XYZ file of C-alpha atoms in Angstrom:
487
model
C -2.679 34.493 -1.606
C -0.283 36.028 -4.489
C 3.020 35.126 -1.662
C 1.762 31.463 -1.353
C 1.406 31.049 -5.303
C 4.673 32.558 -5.731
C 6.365 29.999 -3.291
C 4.532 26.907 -5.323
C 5.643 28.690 -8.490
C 9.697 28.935 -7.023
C 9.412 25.579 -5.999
C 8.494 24.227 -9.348
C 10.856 26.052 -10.914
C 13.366 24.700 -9.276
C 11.981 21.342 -9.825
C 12.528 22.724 -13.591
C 8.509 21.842 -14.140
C 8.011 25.845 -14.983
C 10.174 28.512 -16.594
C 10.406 31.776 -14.303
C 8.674 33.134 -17.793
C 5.678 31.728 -16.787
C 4.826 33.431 -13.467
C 2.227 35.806 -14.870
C 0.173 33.196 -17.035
C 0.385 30.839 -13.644
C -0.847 33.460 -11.960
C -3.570 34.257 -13.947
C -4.473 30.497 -14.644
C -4.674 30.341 -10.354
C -7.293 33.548 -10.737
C -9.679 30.644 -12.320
C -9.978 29.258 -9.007
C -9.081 32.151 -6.930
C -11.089 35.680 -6.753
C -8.655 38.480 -7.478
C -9.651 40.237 -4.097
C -8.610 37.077 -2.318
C -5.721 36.471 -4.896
C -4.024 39.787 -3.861
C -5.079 39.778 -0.030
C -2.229 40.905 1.942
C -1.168 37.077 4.008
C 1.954 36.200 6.001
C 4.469 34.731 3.584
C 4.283 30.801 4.518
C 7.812 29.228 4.404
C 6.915 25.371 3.685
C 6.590 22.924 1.330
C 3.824 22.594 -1.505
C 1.438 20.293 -0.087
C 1.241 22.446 2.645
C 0.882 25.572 0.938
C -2.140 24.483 -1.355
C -3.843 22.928 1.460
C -3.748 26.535 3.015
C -5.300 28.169 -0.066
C -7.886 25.933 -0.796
C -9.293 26.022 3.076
C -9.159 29.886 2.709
C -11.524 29.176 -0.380
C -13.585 27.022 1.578
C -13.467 29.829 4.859
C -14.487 32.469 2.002
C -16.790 30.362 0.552
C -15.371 30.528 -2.938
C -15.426 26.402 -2.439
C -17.845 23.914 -0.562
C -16.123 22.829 3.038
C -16.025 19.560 1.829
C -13.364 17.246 1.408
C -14.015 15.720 -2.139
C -14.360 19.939 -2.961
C -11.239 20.635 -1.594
C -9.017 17.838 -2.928
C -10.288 17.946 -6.569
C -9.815 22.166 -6.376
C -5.902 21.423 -5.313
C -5.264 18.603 -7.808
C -6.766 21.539 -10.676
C -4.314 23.680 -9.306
C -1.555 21.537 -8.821
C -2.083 20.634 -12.296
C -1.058 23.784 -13.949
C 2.200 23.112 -11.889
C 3.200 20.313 -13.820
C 3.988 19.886 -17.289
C 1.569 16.924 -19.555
C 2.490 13.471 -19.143
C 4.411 12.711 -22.639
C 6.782 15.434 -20.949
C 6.886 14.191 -17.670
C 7.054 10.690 -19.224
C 9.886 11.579 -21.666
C 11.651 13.231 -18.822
C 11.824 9.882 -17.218
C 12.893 7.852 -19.618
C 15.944 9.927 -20.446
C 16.638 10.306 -16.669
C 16.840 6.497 -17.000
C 19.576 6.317 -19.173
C 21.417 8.727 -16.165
C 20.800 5.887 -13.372
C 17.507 4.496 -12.278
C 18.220 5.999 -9.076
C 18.001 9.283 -10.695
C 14.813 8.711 -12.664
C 12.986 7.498 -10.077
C 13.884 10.189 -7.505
C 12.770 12.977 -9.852
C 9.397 11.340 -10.551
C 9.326 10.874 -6.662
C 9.875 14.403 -6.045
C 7.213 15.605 -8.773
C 4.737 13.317 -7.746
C 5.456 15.160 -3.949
C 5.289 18.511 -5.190
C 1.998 18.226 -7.376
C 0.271 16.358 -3.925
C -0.731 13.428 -5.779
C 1.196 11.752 -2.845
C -0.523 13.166 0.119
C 2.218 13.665 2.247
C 0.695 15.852 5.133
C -2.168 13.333 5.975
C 0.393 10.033 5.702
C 1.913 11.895 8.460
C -0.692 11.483 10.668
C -0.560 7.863 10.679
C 1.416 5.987 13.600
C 3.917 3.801 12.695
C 6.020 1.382 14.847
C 7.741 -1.470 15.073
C 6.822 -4.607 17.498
C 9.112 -7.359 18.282
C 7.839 -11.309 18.057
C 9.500 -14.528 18.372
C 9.008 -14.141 14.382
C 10.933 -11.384 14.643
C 10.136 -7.448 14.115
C 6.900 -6.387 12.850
C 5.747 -3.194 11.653
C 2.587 -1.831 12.550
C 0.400 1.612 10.936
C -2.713 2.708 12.199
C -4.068 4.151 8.884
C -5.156 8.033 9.106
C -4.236 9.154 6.120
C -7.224 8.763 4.112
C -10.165 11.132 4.958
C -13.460 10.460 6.396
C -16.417 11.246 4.704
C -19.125 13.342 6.443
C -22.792 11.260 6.464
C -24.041 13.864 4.078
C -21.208 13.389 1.587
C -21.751 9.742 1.841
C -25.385 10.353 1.071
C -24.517 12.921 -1.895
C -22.183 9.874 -3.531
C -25.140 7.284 -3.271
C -27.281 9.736 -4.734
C -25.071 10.652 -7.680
C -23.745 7.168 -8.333
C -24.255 5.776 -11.693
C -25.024 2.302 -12.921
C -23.468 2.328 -16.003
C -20.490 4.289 -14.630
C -17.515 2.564 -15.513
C -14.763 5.557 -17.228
C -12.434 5.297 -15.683
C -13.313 1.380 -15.318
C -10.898 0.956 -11.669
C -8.925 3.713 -10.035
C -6.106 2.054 -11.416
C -6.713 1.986 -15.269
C -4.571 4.806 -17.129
C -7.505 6.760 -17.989
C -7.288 7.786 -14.466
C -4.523 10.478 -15.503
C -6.032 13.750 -15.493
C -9.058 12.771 -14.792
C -11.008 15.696 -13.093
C -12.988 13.719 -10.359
C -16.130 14.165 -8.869
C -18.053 12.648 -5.392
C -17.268 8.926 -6.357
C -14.073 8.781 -7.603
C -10.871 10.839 -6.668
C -9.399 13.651 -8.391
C -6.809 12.946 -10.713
C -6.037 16.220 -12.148
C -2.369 16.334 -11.089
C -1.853 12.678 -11.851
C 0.794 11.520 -13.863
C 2.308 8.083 -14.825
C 5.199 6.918 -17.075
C 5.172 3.610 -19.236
C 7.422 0.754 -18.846
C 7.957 -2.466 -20.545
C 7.748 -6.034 -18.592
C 7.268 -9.200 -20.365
C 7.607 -7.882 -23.504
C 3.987 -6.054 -22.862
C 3.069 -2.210 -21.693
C 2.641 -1.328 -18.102
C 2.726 1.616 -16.272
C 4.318 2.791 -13.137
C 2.884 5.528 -10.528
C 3.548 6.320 -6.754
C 0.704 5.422 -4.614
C -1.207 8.796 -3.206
C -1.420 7.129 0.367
C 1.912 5.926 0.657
C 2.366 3.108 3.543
C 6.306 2.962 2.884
C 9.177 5.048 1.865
C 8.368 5.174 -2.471
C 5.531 3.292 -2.101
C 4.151 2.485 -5.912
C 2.079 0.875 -8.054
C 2.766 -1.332 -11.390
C -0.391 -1.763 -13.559
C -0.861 -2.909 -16.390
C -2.327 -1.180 -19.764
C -5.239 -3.467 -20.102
C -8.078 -3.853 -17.182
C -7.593 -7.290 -16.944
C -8.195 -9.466 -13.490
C -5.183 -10.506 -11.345
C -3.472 -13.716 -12.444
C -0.864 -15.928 -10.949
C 1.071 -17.390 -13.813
C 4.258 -17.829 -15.062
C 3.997 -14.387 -16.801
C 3.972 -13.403 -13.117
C 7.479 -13.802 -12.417
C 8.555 -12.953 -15.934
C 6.873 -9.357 -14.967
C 8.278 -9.190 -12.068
C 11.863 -10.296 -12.505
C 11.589 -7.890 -15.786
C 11.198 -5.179 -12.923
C 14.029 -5.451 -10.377
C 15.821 -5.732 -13.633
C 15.050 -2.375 -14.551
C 14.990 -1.140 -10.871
C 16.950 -3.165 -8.934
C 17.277 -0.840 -5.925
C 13.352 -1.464 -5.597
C 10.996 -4.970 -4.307
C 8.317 -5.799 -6.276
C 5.529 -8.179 -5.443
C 1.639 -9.284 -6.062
C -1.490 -9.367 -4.169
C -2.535 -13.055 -4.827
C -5.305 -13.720 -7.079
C -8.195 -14.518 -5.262
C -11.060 -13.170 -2.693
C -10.229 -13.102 0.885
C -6.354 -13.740 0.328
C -5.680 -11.004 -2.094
C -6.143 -7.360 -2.152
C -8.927 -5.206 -2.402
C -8.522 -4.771 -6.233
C -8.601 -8.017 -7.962
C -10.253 -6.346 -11.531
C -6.917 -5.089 -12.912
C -3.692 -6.630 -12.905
C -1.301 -4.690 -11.183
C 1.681 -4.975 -8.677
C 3.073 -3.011 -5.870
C 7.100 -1.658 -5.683
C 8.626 0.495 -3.330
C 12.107 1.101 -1.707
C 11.742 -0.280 1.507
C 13.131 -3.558 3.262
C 10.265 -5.331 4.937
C 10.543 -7.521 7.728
C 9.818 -10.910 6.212
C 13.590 -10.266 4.139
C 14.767 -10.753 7.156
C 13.560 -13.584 8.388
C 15.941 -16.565 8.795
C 15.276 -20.399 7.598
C 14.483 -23.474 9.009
C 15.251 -25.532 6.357
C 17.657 -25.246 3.297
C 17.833 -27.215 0.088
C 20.140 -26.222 -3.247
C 19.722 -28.192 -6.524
C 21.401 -27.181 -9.486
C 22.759 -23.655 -7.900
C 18.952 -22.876 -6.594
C 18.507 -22.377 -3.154
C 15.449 -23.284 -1.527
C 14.518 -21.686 1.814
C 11.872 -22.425 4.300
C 11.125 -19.237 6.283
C 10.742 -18.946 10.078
C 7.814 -16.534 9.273
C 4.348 -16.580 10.604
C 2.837 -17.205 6.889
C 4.103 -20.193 5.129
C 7.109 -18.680 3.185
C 9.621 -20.746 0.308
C 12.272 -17.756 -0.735
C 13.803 -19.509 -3.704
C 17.536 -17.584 -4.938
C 20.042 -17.673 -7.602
C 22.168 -15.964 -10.171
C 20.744 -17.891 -13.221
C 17.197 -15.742 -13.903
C 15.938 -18.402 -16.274
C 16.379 -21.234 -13.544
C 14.854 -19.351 -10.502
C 11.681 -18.398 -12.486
C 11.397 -21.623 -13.694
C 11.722 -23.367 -10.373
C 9.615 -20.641 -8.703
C 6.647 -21.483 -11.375
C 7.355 -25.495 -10.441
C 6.604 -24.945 -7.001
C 3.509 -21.954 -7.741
C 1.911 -24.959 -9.857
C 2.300 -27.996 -7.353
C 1.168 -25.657 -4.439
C -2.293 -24.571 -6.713
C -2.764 -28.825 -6.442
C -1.708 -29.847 -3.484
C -4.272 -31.325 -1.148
C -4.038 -32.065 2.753
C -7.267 -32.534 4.110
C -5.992 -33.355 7.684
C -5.277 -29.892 7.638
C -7.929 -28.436 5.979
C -6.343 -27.575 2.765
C -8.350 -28.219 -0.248
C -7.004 -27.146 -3.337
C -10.113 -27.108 -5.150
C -14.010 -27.815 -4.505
C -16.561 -25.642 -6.525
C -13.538 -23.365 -7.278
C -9.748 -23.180 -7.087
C -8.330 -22.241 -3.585
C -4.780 -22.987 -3.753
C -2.663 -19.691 -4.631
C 0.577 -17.694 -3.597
C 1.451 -14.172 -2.667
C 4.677 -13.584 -4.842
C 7.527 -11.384 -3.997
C 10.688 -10.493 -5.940
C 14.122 -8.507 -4.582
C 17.441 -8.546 -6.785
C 20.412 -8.178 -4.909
C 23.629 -7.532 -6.915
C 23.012 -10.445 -9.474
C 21.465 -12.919 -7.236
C 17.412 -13.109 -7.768
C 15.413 -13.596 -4.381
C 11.373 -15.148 -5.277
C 9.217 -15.107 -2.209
C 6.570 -17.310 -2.373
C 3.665 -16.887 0.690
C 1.452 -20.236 0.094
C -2.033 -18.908 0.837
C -5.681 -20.459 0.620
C -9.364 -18.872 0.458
C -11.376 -21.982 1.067
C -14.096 -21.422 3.811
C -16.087 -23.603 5.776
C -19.435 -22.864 7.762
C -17.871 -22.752 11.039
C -15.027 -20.191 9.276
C -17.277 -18.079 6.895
C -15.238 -15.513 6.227
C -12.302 -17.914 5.637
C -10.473 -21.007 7.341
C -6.871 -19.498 6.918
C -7.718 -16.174 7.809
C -7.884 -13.879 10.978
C -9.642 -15.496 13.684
C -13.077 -14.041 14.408
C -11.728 -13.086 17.706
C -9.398 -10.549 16.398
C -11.890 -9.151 13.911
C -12.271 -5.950 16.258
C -8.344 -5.329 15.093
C -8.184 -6.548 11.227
C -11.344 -8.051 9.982
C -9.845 -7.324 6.480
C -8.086 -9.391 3.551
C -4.304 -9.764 4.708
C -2.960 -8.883 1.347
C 0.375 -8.376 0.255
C 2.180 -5.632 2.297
C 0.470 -7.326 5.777
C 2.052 -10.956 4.464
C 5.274 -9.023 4.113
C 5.167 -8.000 7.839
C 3.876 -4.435 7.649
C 0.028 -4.086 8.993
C -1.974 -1.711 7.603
C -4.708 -1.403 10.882
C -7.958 0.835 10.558
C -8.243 4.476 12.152
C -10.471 3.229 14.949
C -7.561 1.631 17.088
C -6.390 5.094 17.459
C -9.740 6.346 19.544
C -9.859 3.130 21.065
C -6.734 3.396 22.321
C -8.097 6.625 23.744
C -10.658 5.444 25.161
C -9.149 2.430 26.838
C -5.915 4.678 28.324
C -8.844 6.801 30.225
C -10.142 3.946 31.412
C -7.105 2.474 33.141
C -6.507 5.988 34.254
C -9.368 6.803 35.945
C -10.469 3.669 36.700
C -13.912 4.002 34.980
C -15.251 1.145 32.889
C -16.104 1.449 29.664
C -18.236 -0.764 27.099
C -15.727 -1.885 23.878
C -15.077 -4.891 21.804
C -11.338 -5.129 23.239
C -12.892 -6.057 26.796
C -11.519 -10.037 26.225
C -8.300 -8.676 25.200
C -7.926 -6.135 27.906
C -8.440 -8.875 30.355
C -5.775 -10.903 29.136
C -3.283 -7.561 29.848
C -4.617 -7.735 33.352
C -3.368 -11.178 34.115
C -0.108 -10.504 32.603
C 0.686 -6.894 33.640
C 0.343 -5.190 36.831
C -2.571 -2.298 36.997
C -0.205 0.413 37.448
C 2.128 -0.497 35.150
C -0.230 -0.543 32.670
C -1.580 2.603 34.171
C 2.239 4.183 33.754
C 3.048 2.613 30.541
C -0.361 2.394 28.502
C 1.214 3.365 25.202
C 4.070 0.597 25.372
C 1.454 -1.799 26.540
C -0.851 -1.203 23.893
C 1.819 -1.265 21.002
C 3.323 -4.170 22.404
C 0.100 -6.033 22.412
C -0.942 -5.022 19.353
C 2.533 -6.114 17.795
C 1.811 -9.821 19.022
C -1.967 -9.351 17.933
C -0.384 -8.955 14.575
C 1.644 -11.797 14.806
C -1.690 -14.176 15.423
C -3.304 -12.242 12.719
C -0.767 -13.450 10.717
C -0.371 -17.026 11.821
C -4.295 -17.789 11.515
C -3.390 -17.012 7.770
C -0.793 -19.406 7.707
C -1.356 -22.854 5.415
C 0.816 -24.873 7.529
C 0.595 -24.550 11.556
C 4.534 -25.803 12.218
C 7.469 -26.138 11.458
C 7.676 -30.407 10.637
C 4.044 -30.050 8.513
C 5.772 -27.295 6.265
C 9.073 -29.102 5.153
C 6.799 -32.862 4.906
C 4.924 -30.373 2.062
C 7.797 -29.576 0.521
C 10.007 -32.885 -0.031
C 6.505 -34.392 -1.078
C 6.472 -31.978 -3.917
C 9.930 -31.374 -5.092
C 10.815 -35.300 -4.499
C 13.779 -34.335 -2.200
């Protein structure tokens, strides 16, 4: 395995992580893990990139039985590894900042490319996930069945009941800082090769990371020091305007703060950034209104979307709170919006992009409230479409990128052989396969299955996302919002 060390060793070398001085101790550091007989085996030299390499070694362990063949063994033995790779985070972290004063650009690329050669960012399973685009009346969508993340076996899921803790709580979330470095074990992911790098928003500490299961180009993360539960405020847009401040050639944006219309992790306060350019930016308005050099926009968007914009930070926050505060009262109950009964349900999804000097605010109106005919939620999917997204629609699904389980993939399969062969099989898509039928003939569907089933699920998406929608059209939306601005 010595050629496949050596190749991790020249590549973070020339990622200027390691001095060419330190070859031997990295070698002998790697002999902690791996046996010297298998460390100097004679193997094929293994031109590729890091991730790939150290996924190599550590299934040769796990062939020689040096390791467990399990995947919670594996991934915390390459993180160790990895590691050594890297230099401690008040070096990594110091490296930023003065990469910073460089260009933005520049510091955020390097940390990028660490955080890609230390496979923190798993980068070979995100690239088994299928991506796509779908076209709507709403315009494009983006669609990703989700592979990335591995499947536990049933006996590792057994093992992680068995050796789950009560009183477990260091780190408290996988979010909190102590995460960095963090060994791992059977419940909670290694962190060995972790590494994160403070900045300042609101005149508080926060940190900034790249997500390890990256669903867009830079996909990262934005937490804050304390483990404090989500909050829509006004410190909200103060945080996040802070950010495109600092790195304006990234989008910033917030789960909202409550169940069923926010994100899995409501415990910590914490945002998600990334460089990408998602398809609700480009939606086009229905409706237009600009008071003192603010522009208000109502979106043609499946959601129920005000983009506020301006050059003057102060007034765009300060209008974008106004309108935040009158949506968390507002009450319709002809349509079944309630802002509060035994708790609040009235929220937003917030989004912020600067371009040039001009500030862009997103705000998705959303509501949790449920009833007893909608259990799970009156503005969410519709039961019918559970078998696709049963799921929260959080923040990167408002924005018009949906994040769909691993199943569609086999079911997809499944339901391709069956037009193929003509067999019929037992699934939960049988009402929606129907509906193909009356629209498509059987041999084109038969000849096209893949562009069938992408195209479907593309306008599946869409009603995903309308169901979540507060208001239902187009004249209901803009009566909302002259009744609360007065205009």
């Amino acid at each position: 395995m010595k050629k496949l060390i050596d190749q991790i060793i020249d590549q973070a070398i020339e990622l200027e992580l390691v001095e060419a001085r330190d070859r031997t101790y990295l070698h002998n550091q790697m002999m902690g893990y791996i046996p010297e007989k298998l460390f100097f085996e004679s193997e094929e030299v293994l031109k590729s990139d890091s991730n790939t390499l150290i996924e190599k070694i550590v299934e040769r362990l796990a062939e020689s039985k040096v390791i467990e063949d399990k995947v919670y063994v594996k991934d915390l033995t390459a993180a160790n590894m990895m590691n050594l790779m890297i230099p401690k985070p008040s070096v990594i972290e110091e490296r930023f900042h003065r990469l910073m004063q460089e260009g933005t650009v520049r510091a955020t690329d390097d940390f990028y490319a660490i955080s890609l050669f230390s496979n923190y960012i798993q980068k070979n399973r995100i690239r088994q996930n299928i991506s796509f685009s779908s076209n709507s009346d709403k315009g494009p969508l983006e669609l990703t069945i989700n592979l990335s993340k591995p499947e536990k076996t049933t006996e590792e899921i057994r093992e992680a009941q068995n050796n789950k803790k009560e009183d477990d709580d260091y780190p408290k979330c996988l979010l909190c800082k102590e995460n960095e470095g963090y060994i791992g074990h059977i419940n909670h992911p290694p962190r060995s090769n972790h590494r994160i790098v403070g900045i300042e928003m609101g005149g508080n500490e926060w940190y900034f990371q790249f997500s390890p299961y990256s669903y867009y180009s830079e996909h990262s993360i934005v937490f804050s020091k304390n483990h404090t539960p989500m909050k829509i405020g006004a410190h909200t847009f103060r945080n996040l305007t802070d950010f495109v401040d600092q790195f304006p050639h990234y989008f910033i944006g917030s789960n909202a703060d409550l169940p069923i219309v926010g994100g899995s992790m409501l415990s910590h306060e914490h945002y998600q950034a990334g460089r990408h350019v998602f398809p609700i930016e480009k939606a086009p308005s229905f409706f237009e209104h600009e008071v003192n050099e603010v522009t208000y926009e109502l979106l043609k968007w499946p959601l129920s979307t005000i983009r506020i914009s301006g050059r003057n930070k102060e007034a765009v926050i300060r209008r974008s709170v106004e309108m935040t505060e009158a949506w968390k009262q507002y009450d319709n109950e002809a349509l079944g919006i309630l802002s509060h009964t035994d708790a609040p349900h009235n929220t937003v999804t917030p989004i912020v992009r600067k371009m040039k000097d001009k500030y862009h605010i997103y705000l998705i109106l959303r509501n949790n409230r449920t009833t007893e005919e909608r259990p799970e939620g009156l503005f969410h999917v519709d039961p019918e479409d559970f078998h696709i997204k049963r799921e929260n629609i959080g923040l990167i699904e408002a924005m018009g990128l949906a994040v769909l389980p691993a199943r569609l993939k086999q079911d997809a399969e499944e339901l391709e052989a069956s037009f193929k062969n003509g067999e019929k099989i037992d699934t939960v898509h049988d009402e929606w396969v129907e509906a193909w039928k009356k629209k498509y003939e059987a041999n084109h569907i038969k000849e096209n299955f893949e562009q069938v089933f992408k195209k479907e699920l593309g306008l599946k998406f869409r009603k995903i996302l309308e169901a979540c929608g507060v208001f239902k059209d187009e004249k209901t939306f803009k009566v909302f919002f002259k009744e609360v601005t007065g205009d």
